[in-house]
Amino acid sequence: MAQDDKSPTILSEQHAKLNRDIVVLESIVQLALESLQDFATLLSRLNTATHYAARGDVSDEDRRWVMGVVHLLGEECELDAQRRHETLRLSASRYWLTTYGGNARSPVWR
């Protein structure tokens, strides 16, 4: 680290960038936790539906209906995961470009 890198102004700027990075990481973790909660809810619904369909006293028509619901829930989960992934990817890209200009050699990374 050069002497110039230790100036109060540069240290203050780096501290501000670090604080912004922490806020962004916290929001990503929050989104990931929400995704896990949604996924757990979906698995619970799928579990309930399959347990119902596995009962011996369920008609074939009801089984077909349950399988249709399971299929729709699976598609819903896949679409939701794709949306969340795209949102995170775009947010991270936008943040990287606006904060660091996409420069991996930025002084913050040294």
PDB file of N, CA and C in Angstrom, residues 4 6-15:
ATOM      1  N   ASP A   4       0.078   7.322  -0.439  1.00  0.00           N
ATOM      2  CA  ASP A   4      -1.136   8.008  -0.885  1.00  0.00           C
ATOM      3  C   ASP A   4      -2.399   7.229  -0.550  1.00  0.00           C
ATOM      4  N   LYS A   6      -3.040   5.789   2.082  1.00  0.00           N
ATOM      5  CA  LYS A   6      -3.367   5.918   3.507  1.00  0.00           C
ATOM      6  C   LYS A   6      -3.936   7.291   3.851  1.00  0.00           C
ATOM      7  N   SER A   7      -4.145   8.145   2.863  1.00  0.00           N
ATOM      8  CA  SER A   7      -4.664   9.479   3.156  1.00  0.00           C
ATOM      9  C   SER A   7      -6.086   9.371   3.683  1.00  0.00           C
ATOM     10  N   PRO A   8      -6.471  10.299   4.569  1.00  0.00           N
ATOM     11  CA  PRO A   8      -7.821  10.251   5.145  1.00  0.00           C
ATOM     12  C   PRO A   8      -8.923  10.290   4.086  1.00  0.00           C
ATOM     13  N   THR A   9      -8.708  11.030   3.015  1.00  0.00           N
ATOM     14  CA  THR A   9      -9.728  11.128   1.968  1.00  0.00           C
ATOM     15  C   THR A   9      -9.914   9.790   1.276  1.00  0.00           C
ATOM     16  N   ILE A  10      -8.819   9.148   0.905  1.00  0.00           N
ATOM     17  CA  ILE A  10      -8.908   7.856   0.222  1.00  0.00           C
ATOM     18  C   ILE A  10      -9.480   6.803   1.156  1.00  0.00           C
ATOM     19  N   LEU A  11      -9.035   6.799   2.410  1.00  0.00           N
ATOM     20  CA  LEU A  11      -9.574   5.837   3.380  1.00  0.00           C
ATOM     21  C   LEU A  11     -11.068   6.055   3.592  1.00  0.00           C
ATOM     22  N   SER A  12     -11.496   7.306   3.613  1.00  0.00           N
ATOM     23  CA  SER A  12     -12.914   7.618   3.781  1.00  0.00           C
ATOM     24  C   SER A  12     -13.723   7.119   2.584  1.00  0.00           C
ATOM     25  N   GLU A  13     -13.194   7.327   1.373  1.00  0.00           N
ATOM     26  CA  GLU A  13     -13.879   6.848   0.171  1.00  0.00           C
ATOM     27  C   GLU A  13     -13.964   5.324   0.156  1.00  0.00           C
ATOM     28  N   GLN A  14     -12.870   4.684   0.525  1.00  0.00           N
ATOM     29  CA  GLN A  14     -12.875   3.218   0.554  1.00  0.00           C
ATOM     30  C   GLN A  14     -13.844   2.708   1.614  1.00  0.00           C
ATOM     31  N   HIS A  15     -13.911   3.404   2.735  1.00  0.00           N
ATOM     32  CA  HIS A  15     -14.846   3.015   3.794  1.00  0.00           C
ATOM     33  C   HIS A  15     -16.287   3.152   3.315  1.00  0.00           C
TER      34      HIS A  15
END
